[in-house]
Every structure is written in C-alpha cells, then in structure tokens.
Amino acid sequence: MFLHAIVYLSAWSQSGSLHKMQEIDNAAGAVAGVAMFVLGLPTIGWFVRKSYEVIYILIFIVLWGELGLTSTVFYMVHVLMFILIMIMVGMHRPKISTHSLVIVIFTSCMWFSDRLLRLAKICWFSVGNHATVTALLGDTVHVRLTRNVSCRPGSHVFLWLPSIRLFETHPFTMVSSSPPEFVIRAYDGFTRDPYYLAHKKQGQLLRCSMDGEYGQVPNFVEFDKVVFVAGGSGASFTFAIALGSLDTLAARNTSKQIEFLWAIRSLESLEWFEPQLAKL
C-alpha cells in the first residue's frame, strides 16, 4: 500500500501532475489507505503494549461526535473501517474491467451475508427464549436459558441480552446445552453488568437470544486416556467436554480413564459447577 502510494506520488511530482490527487478516484484511494493503516495498527507490538484502545476511542469520538460504549469501540472501529475500505476501494477502481471492483463486490457480499445470517440466528433463538441470571460467590454469575439447543460439548455461542447491551453480543462457552447454561466471571464491561443485575435481584428473567454454535473440538473418547486441566471459570469448557465424553462412553457401554484437574483460588468457586461436580 505504502509502496503503491510512494511510486505514484513520486511519478506525479516529477511530471508536475500532483493535481491528480484531487480526482475522486485517487482521493478515494488515499482514504482507503488511511483506513487500512488504522486497521493495521494493532499488528504492531509496540502499539499493542501502549494500549491501542486509547487511540481507537479518539477515532471513535471523531467519527461519531461522542464516546458511546467504550467496550464496543474496538469492534465498531473495525467494522466502520472495513465498510469504508470497501466503498473507497470500489471508488478508487470503479471499472469492472480492472477486476478490482468485482473483488470488492464479492468480498462485501460475503460479509453482508454473514451479518444477515447471524441476525437471522439471533431472531430465531429469541422466540420464546429467556435467561435467568443468578449471582454466585466469587463475583460470578450463572446464566440459564429456557430454550434447549443441540450443540456439541465445548462449543461457544454469542450471547445477546438486550436489556443489558442492546447492540452487543459476547462469546461464552456453554457448560451445557439442554438447556444452555453459562458461568461468567465478572470483570469489566459486559461481564460485570449481568452480575450487578443478578446481585440486586436473584433469578431475574431477561429477554435473550444467541448466535451459534461455534468452535471445533476433537472427539476425546477416541483417546485411551484423557487429562483435562482448567483454571477458574475457564472450566466451563473442560466440564462440558468431560461430561459430554462420559455421556458418549455411557451410550457406547464402554469406559476409559479420564482425569480432571481444576485449579481454583478459593472453595467458593466450587459453587460455580456444583451440578457438574456431582456428575463427575
């Protein structure tokens, strides 16, 4: 990108044709280049260590005129920059004969199709679906959905709780899928909000939906011995896999050696997975 710009600017400068940058197609190319540069900043190690969120927040303020939700800044900037790049690259090379416009249209169609598919999933799983949020010890919340789904153990979904964040979905690993259950440790941003809500009133019923399942997990029952290692609330994944493996082995009327190692900071954490521990 930079080499492309340097070569053209150098040639135009030598020929006295820098005024060509005022043409719409060339100006659009410059805007696309700036957007690509913004997206490329997180790939620089020094920039990552210096908390790139600060820069993205400033960009978000410039684009929207207000701060909005800081937890969505990173995602929103990427989406906005992608849309801007697609539009500007299309304007930069508007002729079908160059094939660049074909690539832009194809890429844009793929992206919008993915967005529409995800939206359709959220709409489908929102029908008759509610979430019960319960505060647990150790700044943790248990979320249980009412609508059963068929998902592979260890898979994750994007959870949507509109009463907490209307325009956000967040990925969480399901402890079980019939019904879907999640154990969420409260930190900053979205994970803190359902905990505060449940702490005020236990067992609140909220509108919800989800998008998923996602993730590829190997078939652990094919191994002679399986050792699961987990720490804290990250045990959602390993508990789901372990219990799923036990169910599969029971259905096959066979047995294998499974070891489960779970590191926790305090005994309070045992409450998070009491039903799962009882089954193990």
Coordinates of C-alpha atoms in Angstrom, one line a residue:
M1 CA 0.0 0.0 0.0
F2 CA 2.7 2.5 1.0
L3 CA 4.9 1.5 -1.9
H4 CA 2.0 1.9 -4.3
A5 CA 1.3 5.4 -3.0
I6 CA 5.0 6.4 -3.0
V7 CA 5.6 5.3 -6.6
Y8 CA 2.5 7.2 -7.9
L9 CA 3.2 10.3 -5.9
S10 CA 6.8 10.4 -6.9
A11 CA 5.9 10.0 -10.6
W12 CA 3.2 12.7 -10.4
S13 CA 5.6 15.0 -8.6
Q14 CA 8.3 14.7 -11.2
S15 CA 5.8 15.3 -14.0
G16 CA 4.0 18.1 -12.3
S17 CA 0.8 16.2 -12.0
L18 CA 0.1 16.2 -8.3
H19 CA -3.2 17.8 -9.0
K20 CA -4.4 14.3 -10.0
M21 CA -4.8 13.6 -6.2
Q22 CA -7.8 15.9 -6.3
E23 CA -9.6 13.5 -8.6
I24 CA -12.3 11.5 -6.9
D25 CA -10.9 8.0 -7.6
N26 CA -7.4 8.9 -6.4
A27 CA -8.7 10.7 -3.3
A28 CA -10.8 7.6 -2.5
G29 CA -7.7 5.5 -2.7
A30 CA -6.0 7.8 -0.2
V31 CA -8.9 7.5 2.2
A32 CA -8.8 3.7 1.8
G33 CA -5.1 3.7 2.6
V34 CA -5.7 5.6 5.8
A35 CA -8.4 3.2 6.9
M36 CA -6.1 0.2 6.2
F37 CA -3.4 1.9 8.3
V38 CA -5.8 2.3 11.2
L39 CA -6.7 -1.4 11.0
G40 CA -3.0 -2.3 10.8
L41 CA -2.0 -0.5 14.0
P42 CA -2.9 -3.4 16.3
T43 CA -0.4 -5.6 14.5
I44 CA 2.5 -3.5 15.8
G45 CA 3.8 -4.9 19.1
W46 CA 4.8 -1.5 20.5
F47 CA 1.4 -0.1 19.7
V48 CA -0.4 -3.0 21.4
R49 CA 1.8 -2.6 24.6
K50 CA 0.9 1.1 24.7
S51 CA -2.9 0.4 24.9
Y52 CA -4.2 1.0 21.4
E53 CA -7.7 1.3 22.9
V54 CA -6.9 4.9 23.7
I55 CA -6.3 5.7 20.0
Y56 CA -9.4 3.9 18.9
I57 CA -11.5 5.7 21.4
L58 CA -10.2 9.0 20.0
I59 CA -11.0 7.8 16.5
F60 CA -14.5 6.8 17.6
I61 CA -15.1 10.2 19.1
V62 CA -14.1 11.9 15.9
L63 CA -16.3 9.7 13.8
W64 CA -19.4 9.8 16.0
G65 CA -19.0 13.0 18.0
E66 CA -19.5 11.2 21.3
L67 CA -17.8 8.5 23.3
G68 CA -20.6 5.9 23.3
L69 CA -19.9 2.5 24.8
T70 CA -16.1 2.1 25.3
S71 CA -16.3 -1.7 25.3
T72 CA -17.6 -1.7 21.7
V73 CA -15.0 0.8 20.4
F74 CA -12.5 -1.8 19.1
Y75 CA -15.2 -3.8 17.3
M76 CA -17.1 -0.7 15.9
V77 CA -13.9 0.9 14.6
H78 CA -13.0 -2.4 12.7
V79 CA -16.5 -2.6 11.2
L80 CA -16.5 1.0 10.2
M81 CA -13.0 0.8 8.7
F82 CA -13.9 -2.3 6.8
I83 CA -17.1 -0.7 5.3
L84 CA -15.1 2.5 4.5
I85 CA -12.3 0.5 2.8
M86 CA -14.8 -1.5 0.6
I87 CA -16.5 1.7 -0.5
M88 CA -13.3 3.7 -1.1
V89 CA -11.5 0.8 -3.0
G90 CA -14.6 0.5 -5.2
M91 CA -14.5 4.2 -5.9
H92 CA -10.7 4.0 -6.5
R93 CA -11.1 1.3 -9.1
P94 CA -14.7 1.7 -10.4
K95 CA -14.2 -0.1 -13.7
I96 CA -15.4 -3.7 -13.9
S97 CA -12.7 -4.4 -16.5
T98 CA -9.9 -4.0 -13.9
H99 CA -11.5 -6.8 -11.8
S100 CA -10.8 -4.9 -8.6
L101 CA -14.4 -3.9 -8.4
V102 CA -15.5 -7.5 -8.8
I103 CA -13.3 -8.5 -5.9
V104 CA -14.7 -5.6 -3.8
I105 CA -18.3 -6.6 -4.6
F106 CA -17.7 -10.3 -3.9
T107 CA -16.0 -9.5 -0.5
S108 CA -18.8 -7.1 0.5
C109 CA -21.5 -9.7 -0.4
M110 CA -19.7 -12.3 1.7
W111 CA -19.5 -10.0 4.7
F112 CA -23.1 -8.8 4.5
S113 CA -24.3 -12.4 4.0
D114 CA -22.5 -13.4 7.2
R115 CA -24.1 -10.4 9.1
L116 CA -27.6 -11.3 7.8
L117 CA -27.1 -15.0 8.7
R118 CA -26.1 -14.1 12.3
L119 CA -29.0 -11.7 12.6
A120 CA -31.4 -14.4 11.4
K121 CA -30.0 -16.8 14.0
I122 CA -30.5 -14.3 16.8
C123 CA -34.1 -13.6 15.7
W124 CA -34.8 -17.4 15.6
F125 CA -33.4 -18.2 19.0
S126 CA -35.1 -15.1 20.5
V127 CA -38.5 -16.7 20.1
G128 CA -39.7 -17.9 23.5
N129 CA -36.3 -17.6 25.0
H130 CA -35.4 -16.0 28.3
A131 CA -32.4 -16.0 30.6
T132 CA -32.3 -16.5 34.3
V133 CA -29.3 -14.7 35.9
T134 CA -28.2 -15.8 39.4
A135 CA -25.3 -14.3 41.3
L136 CA -22.8 -16.8 42.7
L137 CA -19.9 -16.4 45.1
G138 CA -16.7 -15.0 43.9
D139 CA -18.0 -12.3 41.6
T140 CA -19.6 -14.8 39.2
V141 CA -23.0 -15.1 37.6
H142 CA -24.8 -18.1 36.3
V143 CA -26.9 -17.6 33.2
R144 CA -29.5 -20.3 32.2
L145 CA -31.6 -20.1 29.1
T146 CA -35.1 -21.6 28.8
R147 CA -34.9 -22.8 25.2
N148 CA -32.9 -26.0 24.6
V149 CA -30.5 -26.3 21.7
S150 CA -28.5 -29.1 20.2
C151 CA -24.8 -28.2 20.4
R152 CA -21.5 -30.1 20.7
P153 CA -19.9 -30.1 24.1
G154 CA -17.2 -27.4 24.4
S155 CA -18.7 -25.1 21.7
H156 CA -19.4 -21.4 22.3
V157 CA -22.1 -19.0 21.3
F158 CA -22.6 -15.3 21.1
L159 CA -25.0 -14.4 23.9
W160 CA -27.4 -11.5 23.5
L161 CA -29.0 -9.8 26.5
P162 CA -30.7 -6.7 25.1
S163 CA -31.8 -5.3 28.5
I164 CA -28.0 -5.1 29.3
R165 CA -26.5 -4.3 26.0
L166 CA -28.9 -3.8 23.1
F167 CA -26.3 -3.8 20.3
E168 CA -23.8 -6.2 21.6
T169 CA -23.3 -10.0 21.6
H170 CA -20.5 -11.6 23.5
P171 CA -18.9 -15.1 23.2
F172 CA -19.2 -17.5 26.1
T173 CA -18.6 -21.3 26.3
M174 CA -21.7 -23.3 27.3
V175 CA -21.4 -25.6 30.3
S176 CA -24.4 -27.5 28.9
S177 CA -26.8 -27.0 26.0
S178 CA -30.0 -28.6 27.3
P179 CA -30.8 -26.0 28.4
P180 CA -27.9 -23.7 27.6
E181 CA -26.0 -22.7 30.8
F182 CA -23.1 -20.3 31.3
V183 CA -20.8 -19.5 34.2
I184 CA -19.5 -15.9 33.7
R185 CA -16.8 -14.4 35.9
A186 CA -17.5 -10.7 36.4
Y187 CA -14.6 -8.4 35.3
D188 CA -15.1 -5.1 33.4
G189 CA -17.5 -4.2 30.7
F190 CA -20.3 -6.6 29.8
T191 CA -19.4 -9.4 32.2
R192 CA -19.9 -7.0 35.2
D193 CA -23.4 -5.9 34.2
P194 CA -25.3 -9.2 34.5
Y195 CA -23.5 -9.8 37.8
Y196 CA -24.7 -6.5 39.2
L197 CA -28.2 -7.1 37.9
A198 CA -28.4 -10.6 39.5
H199 CA -26.9 -9.3 42.7
K200 CA -29.7 -6.8 43.0
K201 CA -32.4 -9.4 42.4
Q202 CA -31.6 -13.1 42.3
G203 CA -33.2 -15.1 39.5
Q204 CA -34.2 -12.2 37.2
L205 CA -35.7 -13.3 34.0
L206 CA -34.4 -11.4 30.9
R207 CA -35.1 -11.5 27.2
C208 CA -32.2 -13.2 25.4
S209 CA -31.0 -14.9 22.3
M210 CA -27.8 -16.3 21.0
D211 CA -25.8 -16.9 17.8
G212 CA -24.0 -20.2 17.4
E213 CA -22.7 -22.8 17.9
Y214 CA -19.0 -22.1 17.0
G215 CA -15.8 -23.9 17.6
Q216 CA -14.2 -27.2 16.6
V217 CA -13.5 -29.8 19.3
P218 CA -11.8 -33.1 18.8
N219 CA -13.5 -36.4 19.7
F220 CA -11.9 -37.1 23.1
V221 CA -13.4 -40.5 23.5
E222 CA -11.2 -41.8 20.8
F223 CA -8.1 -41.4 23.1
D224 CA -7.0 -44.1 25.5
K225 CA -6.7 -41.6 28.3
V226 CA -7.8 -38.0 28.7
V227 CA -6.5 -35.4 31.2
F228 CA -8.5 -32.2 31.5
V229 CA -6.8 -29.2 33.1
A230 CA -8.7 -26.0 33.8
G231 CA -8.4 -22.9 36.0
G232 CA -11.2 -20.8 37.5
S233 CA -14.3 -20.1 35.3
G234 CA -12.4 -21.4 32.3
A235 CA -13.5 -24.8 33.5
S236 CA -16.8 -24.2 31.6
F237 CA -15.1 -25.7 28.5
T238 CA -13.5 -28.7 30.3
F239 CA -16.6 -29.5 32.3
A240 CA -18.7 -29.5 29.1
I241 CA -16.1 -31.7 27.3
A242 CA -15.7 -34.1 30.3
L243 CA -19.5 -34.6 30.8
G244 CA -20.0 -34.9 27.1
S245 CA -17.4 -37.6 26.9
L246 CA -18.9 -39.5 29.8
D247 CA -22.3 -39.4 28.1
T248 CA -20.8 -40.8 24.9
L249 CA -19.0 -43.6 26.7
A250 CA -22.2 -44.5 28.6
A251 CA -24.1 -44.7 25.3
R252 CA -21.4 -47.0 23.9
N253 CA -21.4 -49.1 27.1
T254 CA -17.7 -48.7 27.5
S255 CA -15.3 -46.9 29.8
K256 CA -12.0 -45.1 29.7
Q257 CA -9.7 -43.3 32.1
I258 CA -10.5 -39.6 32.5
E259 CA -8.6 -37.2 34.9
F260 CA -9.9 -33.8 35.7
L261 CA -7.6 -31.2 37.3
W262 CA -9.3 -27.9 38.3
A263 CA -7.3 -25.1 39.9
I264 CA -9.3 -22.6 42.0
R265 CA -8.3 -19.7 44.3
S266 CA -10.9 -20.5 47.0
L267 CA -13.5 -23.1 47.9
E268 CA -16.2 -20.6 46.9
S269 CA -15.5 -21.5 43.3
L270 CA -16.9 -25.0 43.9
E271 CA -20.4 -23.4 43.9
W272 CA -20.0 -22.5 40.2
F273 CA -20.1 -26.0 38.9
E274 CA -21.9 -27.9 41.7
P275 CA -24.2 -29.9 39.3
Q276 CA -21.3 -30.8 37.1
L277 CA -19.1 -31.9 40.0
A278 CA -21.9 -34.1 41.3
K279 CA -22.0 -35.9 37.9
L280 CA -18.2 -36.4 37.9

